Amino acid sequence: MNFFPVVDPEQRSATECYDMIGELSELAEELGYEHVQTVEHYFSPYGGYCPDPVTLLTALAARTSRIRIVTGAVIPAFTHPVKLAGKLAMLDHISHGRLDVGFGRGFLPTEFTAFDVPMEESRARFAEGVEACRRLWSEEELVWEGEFHSFGPVTLLPRPYQRPHPPIFIASATSPESCAAAGRAGHNLQVVPSVTSTEQLQGMLAAYREAWAEAGHAPGVYRIQVKYTCYVAERHSEALESGERWERNYVEHMARSVAPLASGAGADYPGYEKFAEKAAAYDFPTSLKANKVLAGDSAAVTDQISAIRDALGTDIDLSLQFSPGALEQDRAVTAMRLFAQDVMPKFRQDR
């Protein structure tokens, strides 16, 4: 389960959004879903209801007992590593070791401006933040001398519940190089297929798997999360109607958030300057046919997942958004139940 709140305050209040996420997370645990996760964004309806994933996930951890709790992702460039590592270690304890930590580079110019962080430093800050957190979790009396932070000797408290540390995921949107770096480091991977072609995504995953193997890590123990929005309904046409409405809502809000990239902000993000163009040209039937979004009755969604597994491999995990935009909660509940009842069993033998 993936919660990415792309919603206007006029459509749904923050309180209503958090209450719904809590209720859907409890249902996800009841129905046998593997994890719940959320993002870090600021200011705009494009995810801005979740400026601190740790706060929201702590509430979800308190309402559940089995399901894993995932950041998808936190942005190290915006938080001192001592602060970030400490918050995540606390959540690892509060969840009794159910935490997976996804780290992201960040890509919205308005966010970097607000934090007074140059976008051209984002890659270096990301790499330094991930490694500093890993070492804070793993080592005692750590002395850190980085490009952006220096501290120590310090021993982080609390030490993580999971030893040596929670599983680390690296979020990558379009870069095979970032995927390969994650594989070499022995980290897991999070990707979003909506902004890449199938061929691009295949190249990214191939780079990851090859780098993992070449680095000598144990075969097949990595985890690859691929994130989709998923609309399931008893009537196929109803799912398509919802999908077209709320995918357009997502694309329009994303386009406004990334608009500064088109004028040269974020030069170190090749291809991102075309996000606005892609949004303007968005077509739901084309996206559906390319399996960038899952939508339909249970049989249609099952067929889509089979096709995705044929294209991307059977070693991927899906992270599904059932509550996009201001979709009515009862529709999200119906979709979750139908997916658990009709779709999950078709693939369970592979797990």
CSV table of C-alpha atoms in Angstrom, one decimal, residues 25-331:
chain,number,residue,atom,x,y,z
A,25,SER,CA,-3.7,0.8,6.8
A,26,GLU,CA,-5.6,-1.2,9.4
A,27,LEU,CA,-7.6,-2.8,6.6
A,28,ALA,CA,-4.4,-3.5,4.7
A,29,GLU,CA,-3.1,-5.4,7.6
A,30,GLU,CA,-6.3,-7.3,8.0
A,31,LEU,CA,-6.3,-8.3,4.3
A,32,GLY,CA,-2.7,-9.5,4.2
A,33,TYR,CA,-0.9,-6.6,2.4
A,34,GLU,CA,2.9,-6.6,3.0
A,35,HIS,CA,3.5,-2.9,3.7
A,36,VAL,CA,2.3,0.7,4.0
A,37,GLN,CA,4.5,3.5,2.8
A,38,THR,CA,4.3,7.3,2.2
A,39,VAL,CA,6.4,10.1,0.7
A,40,GLU,CA,8.1,13.4,1.7
A,41,HIS,CA,6.9,16.5,-0.1
A,42,TYR,CA,6.1,20.1,0.9
A,43,PHE,CA,3.8,23.1,0.2
A,44,SER,CA,1.7,22.0,-2.8
A,45,PRO,CA,-1.2,19.6,-3.4
A,46,TYR,CA,1.4,17.3,-5.0
A,47,GLY,CA,2.1,15.4,-1.8
A,48,GLY,CA,2.3,18.4,0.5
A,49,TYR,CA,0.1,16.8,3.1
A,50,CYS,CA,3.1,14.6,4.1
A,51,PRO,CA,6.0,16.9,5.0
A,52,ASP,CA,7.2,14.3,7.5
A,53,PRO,CA,6.7,10.6,6.7
A,54,VAL,CA,8.1,9.5,10.0
A,55,THR,CA,5.3,11.3,11.9
A,56,LEU,CA,2.6,9.7,9.8
A,57,LEU,CA,4.2,6.2,9.8
A,58,THR,CA,4.6,6.4,13.6
A,59,ALA,CA,0.8,6.8,13.9
A,60,LEU,CA,0.3,3.8,11.5
A,61,ALA,CA,2.8,1.7,13.4
A,62,ALA,CA,0.8,2.3,16.6
A,63,ARG,CA,-2.5,1.2,14.8
A,64,THR,CA,-1.0,-2.0,13.4
A,65,SER,CA,1.1,-5.0,14.6
A,66,ARG,CA,2.2,-7.0,11.5
A,67,ILE,CA,2.4,-4.9,8.4
A,68,ARG,CA,5.8,-3.3,7.5
A,69,ILE,CA,6.2,0.5,7.7
A,70,VAL,CA,8.1,2.0,4.8
A,71,THR,CA,9.4,5.5,3.9
A,72,GLY,CA,9.0,6.0,0.3
A,73,ALA,CA,11.0,8.2,0.6
A,74,VAL,CA,12.7,10.5,3.1
A,75,ILE,CA,15.0,13.2,1.6
A,76,PRO,CA,18.4,13.4,3.4
A,77,ALA,CA,19.2,16.7,1.7
A,78,PHE,CA,16.6,18.5,3.9
A,79,THR,CA,17.5,17.0,7.3
A,80,HIS,CA,20.8,16.7,9.3
A,81,PRO,CA,21.8,13.0,9.3
A,82,VAL,CA,22.0,12.8,13.1
A,83,LYS,CA,18.4,14.0,13.3
A,84,LEU,CA,17.2,11.8,10.5
A,85,ALA,CA,18.9,8.6,11.7
A,86,GLY,CA,17.6,9.2,15.2
A,87,LYS,CA,14.0,9.7,14.1
A,88,LEU,CA,14.1,6.6,12.0
A,89,ALA,CA,15.7,4.5,14.8
A,90,MET,CA,12.9,5.6,17.1
A,91,LEU,CA,10.3,4.5,14.5
A,92,ASP,CA,12.1,1.1,14.1
A,93,HIS,CA,11.6,0.5,17.9
A,94,ILE,CA,8.0,1.8,17.9
A,95,SER,CA,7.2,-0.6,15.1
A,96,HIS,CA,9.1,-3.4,16.8
A,97,GLY,CA,11.4,-3.8,13.8
A,98,ARG,CA,8.9,-3.4,11.0
A,99,LEU,CA,10.6,-0.4,9.4
A,100,ASP,CA,12.1,-0.3,5.9
A,101,VAL,CA,13.8,3.0,5.0
A,102,GLY,CA,13.5,4.4,1.5
A,103,PHE,CA,15.8,7.4,0.7
A,104,GLY,CA,15.1,9.8,-2.1
A,105,ARG,CA,17.1,12.6,-3.7
A,106,GLY,CA,14.2,15.0,-4.1
A,107,PHE,CA,13.5,16.8,-7.4
A,108,LEU,CA,11.1,19.8,-6.8
A,109,PRO,CA,12.8,23.2,-7.1
A,110,THR,CA,10.4,24.9,-4.7
A,111,GLU,CA,11.4,22.5,-2.0
A,112,PHE,CA,15.2,23.0,-2.5
A,113,THR,CA,14.7,26.8,-2.5
A,114,ALA,CA,12.7,26.7,0.8
A,115,PHE,CA,15.5,24.7,2.5
A,116,ASP,CA,18.1,26.9,0.9
A,117,VAL,CA,19.8,23.9,-0.6
A,118,PRO,CA,21.2,24.3,-4.2
A,119,MET,CA,19.7,21.6,-6.5
A,120,GLU,CA,23.1,21.0,-8.0
A,121,GLU,CA,24.2,19.6,-4.6
A,122,SER,CA,21.3,17.2,-4.4
A,123,ARG,CA,23.1,14.1,-5.6
A,124,ALA,CA,26.1,14.6,-3.3
A,125,ARG,CA,23.9,15.5,-0.3
A,126,PHE,CA,21.8,12.4,-1.0
A,127,ALA,CA,24.8,10.0,-1.1
A,128,GLU,CA,26.3,11.6,2.0
A,129,GLY,CA,23.0,11.5,4.0
A,130,VAL,CA,22.4,7.8,3.2
A,131,GLU,CA,25.9,6.7,4.2
A,132,ALA,CA,25.9,8.9,7.3
A,133,CYS,CA,22.6,7.3,8.5
A,134,ARG,CA,23.9,3.8,7.7
A,135,ARG,CA,27.0,4.4,9.8
A,136,LEU,CA,25.2,6.1,12.6
A,137,TRP,CA,23.0,3.1,12.9
A,138,SER,CA,25.9,0.6,12.6
A,139,GLU,CA,28.8,2.1,14.4
A,140,GLU,CA,29.7,3.5,17.8
A,141,GLU,CA,31.8,6.6,18.5
A,142,LEU,CA,31.4,7.6,14.9
A,143,VAL,CA,33.5,10.5,13.6
A,144,TRP,CA,32.0,11.9,10.4
A,145,GLU,CA,33.8,14.3,8.1
A,146,GLY,CA,31.7,14.9,5.1
A,147,GLU,CA,31.3,17.6,2.5
A,148,PHE,CA,28.2,19.0,4.1
A,149,HIS,CA,28.3,17.7,7.7
A,150,SER,CA,30.9,17.0,10.3
A,151,PHE,CA,30.3,15.6,13.7
A,152,GLY,CA,31.6,13.1,16.3
A,153,PRO,CA,32.6,11.1,18.0
A,154,VAL,CA,29.0,10.2,18.6
A,155,THR,CA,27.0,7.0,19.4
A,156,LEU,CA,23.4,7.3,18.2
A,157,LEU,CA,20.7,6.5,20.7
A,158,PRO,CA,18.5,4.6,20.4
A,159,ARG,CA,20.4,1.9,18.5
A,160,PRO,CA,18.1,0.5,15.8
A,161,TYR,CA,15.8,-2.4,16.7
A,162,GLN,CA,16.9,-4.2,13.5
A,163,ARG,CA,20.6,-5.0,13.4
A,164,PRO,CA,22.8,-3.7,12.0
A,165,HIS,CA,20.1,-1.4,10.7
A,166,PRO,CA,16.7,-1.3,9.0
A,167,PRO,CA,16.6,-2.4,5.3
A,168,ILE,CA,17.6,0.5,3.1
A,169,PHE,CA,15.9,1.3,-0.2
A,170,ILE,CA,17.0,3.8,-2.8
A,171,ALA,CA,14.3,5.6,-4.8
A,172,SER,CA,15.2,6.2,-8.4
A,173,ALA,CA,12.9,7.9,-11.0
A,174,THR,CA,14.8,7.7,-14.3
A,175,SER,CA,18.5,7.0,-13.7
A,176,PRO,CA,20.2,3.6,-14.5
A,177,GLU,CA,23.3,5.0,-12.8
A,178,SER,CA,21.4,5.6,-9.6
A,179,CYS,CA,20.0,2.0,-9.8
A,180,ALA,CA,23.5,0.6,-10.4
A,181,ALA,CA,24.9,2.5,-7.4
A,182,ALA,CA,22.2,1.1,-5.2
A,183,GLY,CA,23.0,-2.4,-6.4
A,184,ARG,CA,26.7,-2.0,-5.8
A,185,ALA,CA,26.0,-0.7,-2.3
A,186,GLY,CA,23.7,-3.7,-1.5
A,187,HIS,CA,20.6,-1.5,-1.0
A,188,ASN,CA,17.1,-2.3,-2.2
A,189,LEU,CA,15.3,-0.3,-4.9
A,190,GLN,CA,12.1,1.7,-5.3
A,191,VAL,CA,11.0,2.8,-8.8
A,192,VAL,CA,8.0,4.6,-10.3
A,193,PRO,CA,7.1,3.4,-13.8
A,194,SER,CA,4.7,6.3,-14.6
A,195,VAL,CA,7.6,8.6,-15.6
A,196,THR,CA,9.6,6.1,-17.8
A,197,SER,CA,9.0,3.9,-20.8
A,198,THR,CA,9.0,0.1,-20.3
A,199,GLU,CA,12.3,0.0,-22.1
A,200,GLN,CA,13.8,2.6,-19.8
A,201,LEU,CA,12.6,0.8,-16.7
A,202,GLN,CA,13.9,-2.5,-18.0
A,203,GLY,CA,17.3,-0.9,-18.4
A,204,MET,CA,17.2,0.6,-14.9
A,205,LEU,CA,16.4,-2.8,-13.4
A,206,ALA,CA,19.0,-4.6,-15.5
A,207,ALA,CA,21.6,-2.1,-14.3
A,208,TYR,CA,20.6,-2.7,-10.7
A,209,ARG,CA,20.6,-6.5,-10.9
A,210,GLU,CA,23.9,-6.6,-12.8
A,211,ALA,CA,25.6,-4.2,-10.3
A,212,TRP,CA,24.3,-6.3,-7.4
A,213,ALA,CA,25.7,-9.5,-8.8
A,214,GLU,CA,29.1,-7.9,-9.8
A,215,ALA,CA,29.5,-6.5,-6.3
A,216,GLY,CA,29.3,-10.1,-4.9
A,217,HIS,CA,26.1,-9.7,-2.9
A,218,ALA,CA,24.0,-12.8,-2.2
A,219,PRO,CA,21.9,-13.8,-5.2
A,220,GLY,CA,18.3,-12.8,-5.2
A,221,VAL,CA,18.0,-11.3,-1.7
A,222,TYR,CA,17.5,-7.8,-3.0
A,223,ARG,CA,14.0,-6.3,-3.0
A,224,ILE,CA,12.6,-4.2,-5.9
A,225,GLN,CA,9.4,-2.2,-5.2
A,226,VAL,CA,7.6,-0.9,-8.2
A,227,LYS,CA,4.9,1.7,-7.5
A,228,TYR,CA,1.5,1.8,-9.3
A,229,THR,CA,-1.8,3.5,-8.8
A,230,CYS,CA,-4.5,0.8,-8.8
A,231,TYR,CA,-8.2,1.2,-9.5
A,232,VAL,CA,-10.3,-2.0,-9.1
A,233,ALA,CA,-14.1,-2.2,-9.2
A,234,GLU,CA,-16.7,-4.8,-9.8
A,235,ARG,CA,-17.6,-3.0,-13.0
A,236,HIS,CA,-14.7,-2.5,-15.4
A,237,SER,CA,-16.1,0.8,-16.7
A,238,GLU,CA,-16.3,2.3,-13.2
A,239,ALA,CA,-12.6,1.6,-12.5
A,240,LEU,CA,-11.7,3.2,-15.8
A,241,GLU,CA,-13.8,6.2,-15.1
A,242,SER,CA,-12.1,6.7,-11.7
A,243,GLY,CA,-8.7,6.0,-13.2
A,244,GLU,CA,-9.1,8.7,-15.9
A,245,ARG,CA,-10.3,11.3,-13.5
A,246,TRP,CA,-7.7,10.8,-10.7
A,247,GLU,CA,-4.7,10.1,-13.0
A,248,ARG,CA,-5.4,13.4,-14.7
A,249,ASN,CA,-5.5,15.1,-11.2
A,250,TYR,CA,-2.1,13.6,-10.4
A,251,VAL,CA,-0.5,14.6,-13.7
A,252,GLU,CA,-1.9,18.2,-13.5
A,253,HIS,CA,-0.5,18.7,-10.0
A,254,MET,CA,2.8,17.1,-10.9
A,255,ALA,CA,3.1,19.4,-13.9
A,256,ARG,CA,2.6,22.5,-11.8
A,257,SER,CA,5.2,21.3,-9.3
A,258,VAL,CA,7.9,20.5,-11.8
A,259,ALA,CA,7.3,23.5,-14.1
A,260,PRO,CA,10.5,25.3,-12.8
A,261,LEU,CA,12.5,22.5,-14.3
A,262,ALA,CA,11.5,23.5,-17.8
A,263,SER,CA,13.2,26.9,-17.3
A,264,GLY,CA,16.5,25.4,-16.3
A,265,ALA,CA,16.2,24.7,-12.6
A,266,GLY,CA,17.8,21.4,-11.7
A,267,ALA,CA,20.2,21.0,-14.6
A,268,ASP,CA,21.6,17.9,-13.0
A,269,TYR,CA,18.3,16.1,-13.6
A,270,PRO,CA,18.5,15.0,-17.2
A,271,GLY,CA,15.1,14.4,-18.7
A,272,TYR,CA,13.2,16.0,-15.8
A,273,GLU,CA,12.8,19.2,-17.8
A,274,LYS,CA,10.4,17.3,-20.1
A,275,PHE,CA,8.0,16.3,-17.3
A,276,ALA,CA,5.7,19.2,-18.0
A,277,GLU,CA,5.7,18.3,-21.7
A,278,LYS,CA,4.8,14.7,-20.9
A,279,ALA,CA,2.0,15.9,-18.6
A,280,ALA,CA,0.5,18.1,-21.3
A,281,ALA,CA,0.5,15.2,-23.7
A,282,TYR,CA,-0.9,12.7,-21.1
A,283,ASP,CA,-3.5,10.3,-22.4
A,284,PHE,CA,-5.1,7.8,-19.9
A,285,PRO,CA,-5.9,5.0,-22.5
A,286,THR,CA,-2.3,5.2,-23.7
A,287,SER,CA,-1.0,5.0,-20.1
A,288,LEU,CA,-3.3,2.1,-19.3
A,289,LYS,CA,-2.3,0.2,-22.4
A,290,ALA,CA,1.4,0.6,-21.4
A,291,ASN,CA,0.6,-0.7,-17.9
A,292,LYS,CA,1.8,2.5,-16.2
A,293,VAL,CA,-1.5,2.5,-14.2
A,294,LEU,CA,-3.6,-0.5,-13.1
A,295,ALA,CA,-7.3,-0.1,-13.7
A,296,GLY,CA,-10.3,-2.4,-14.4
A,297,ASP,CA,-12.1,-5.3,-12.9
A,298,SER,CA,-10.2,-8.0,-11.1
A,299,ALA,CA,-9.5,-10.0,-14.2
A,300,ALA,CA,-8.2,-7.1,-16.1
A,301,VAL,CA,-5.8,-6.0,-13.3
A,302,THR,CA,-4.6,-9.6,-13.0
A,303,ASP,CA,-3.8,-9.6,-16.7
A,304,GLN,CA,-1.9,-6.3,-16.3
A,305,ILE,CA,0.2,-7.6,-13.4
A,306,SER,CA,1.0,-10.8,-15.4
A,307,ALA,CA,2.2,-8.6,-18.3
A,308,ILE,CA,4.3,-6.4,-15.9
A,309,ARG,CA,6.0,-9.5,-14.5
A,310,ASP,CA,6.7,-10.8,-17.9
A,311,ALA,CA,8.3,-7.4,-18.8
A,312,LEU,CA,10.1,-6.6,-15.5
A,313,GLY,CA,10.7,-9.9,-13.9
A,314,THR,CA,9.0,-12.1,-11.2
A,315,ASP,CA,11.4,-10.7,-8.5
A,316,ILE,CA,9.5,-7.4,-8.2
A,317,ASP,CA,7.1,-6.4,-5.5
A,318,LEU,CA,4.2,-4.0,-6.1
A,319,SER,CA,3.4,-1.0,-4.0
A,320,LEU,CA,-0.1,0.1,-4.8
A,321,GLN,CA,-1.9,3.4,-4.3
A,322,PHE,CA,-5.7,2.6,-3.9
A,323,SER,CA,-6.6,6.1,-2.6
A,324,PRO,CA,-5.4,8.6,-5.1
A,325,GLY,CA,-6.5,12.3,-5.0
A,326,ALA,CA,-9.8,12.7,-3.3
A,327,LEU,CA,-11.2,9.3,-4.4
A,328,GLU,CA,-14.1,8.3,-2.1
A,329,GLN,CA,-13.0,6.1,0.8
A,330,ASP,CA,-15.6,3.4,0.1
A,331,ARG,CA,-14.2,3.0,-3.4
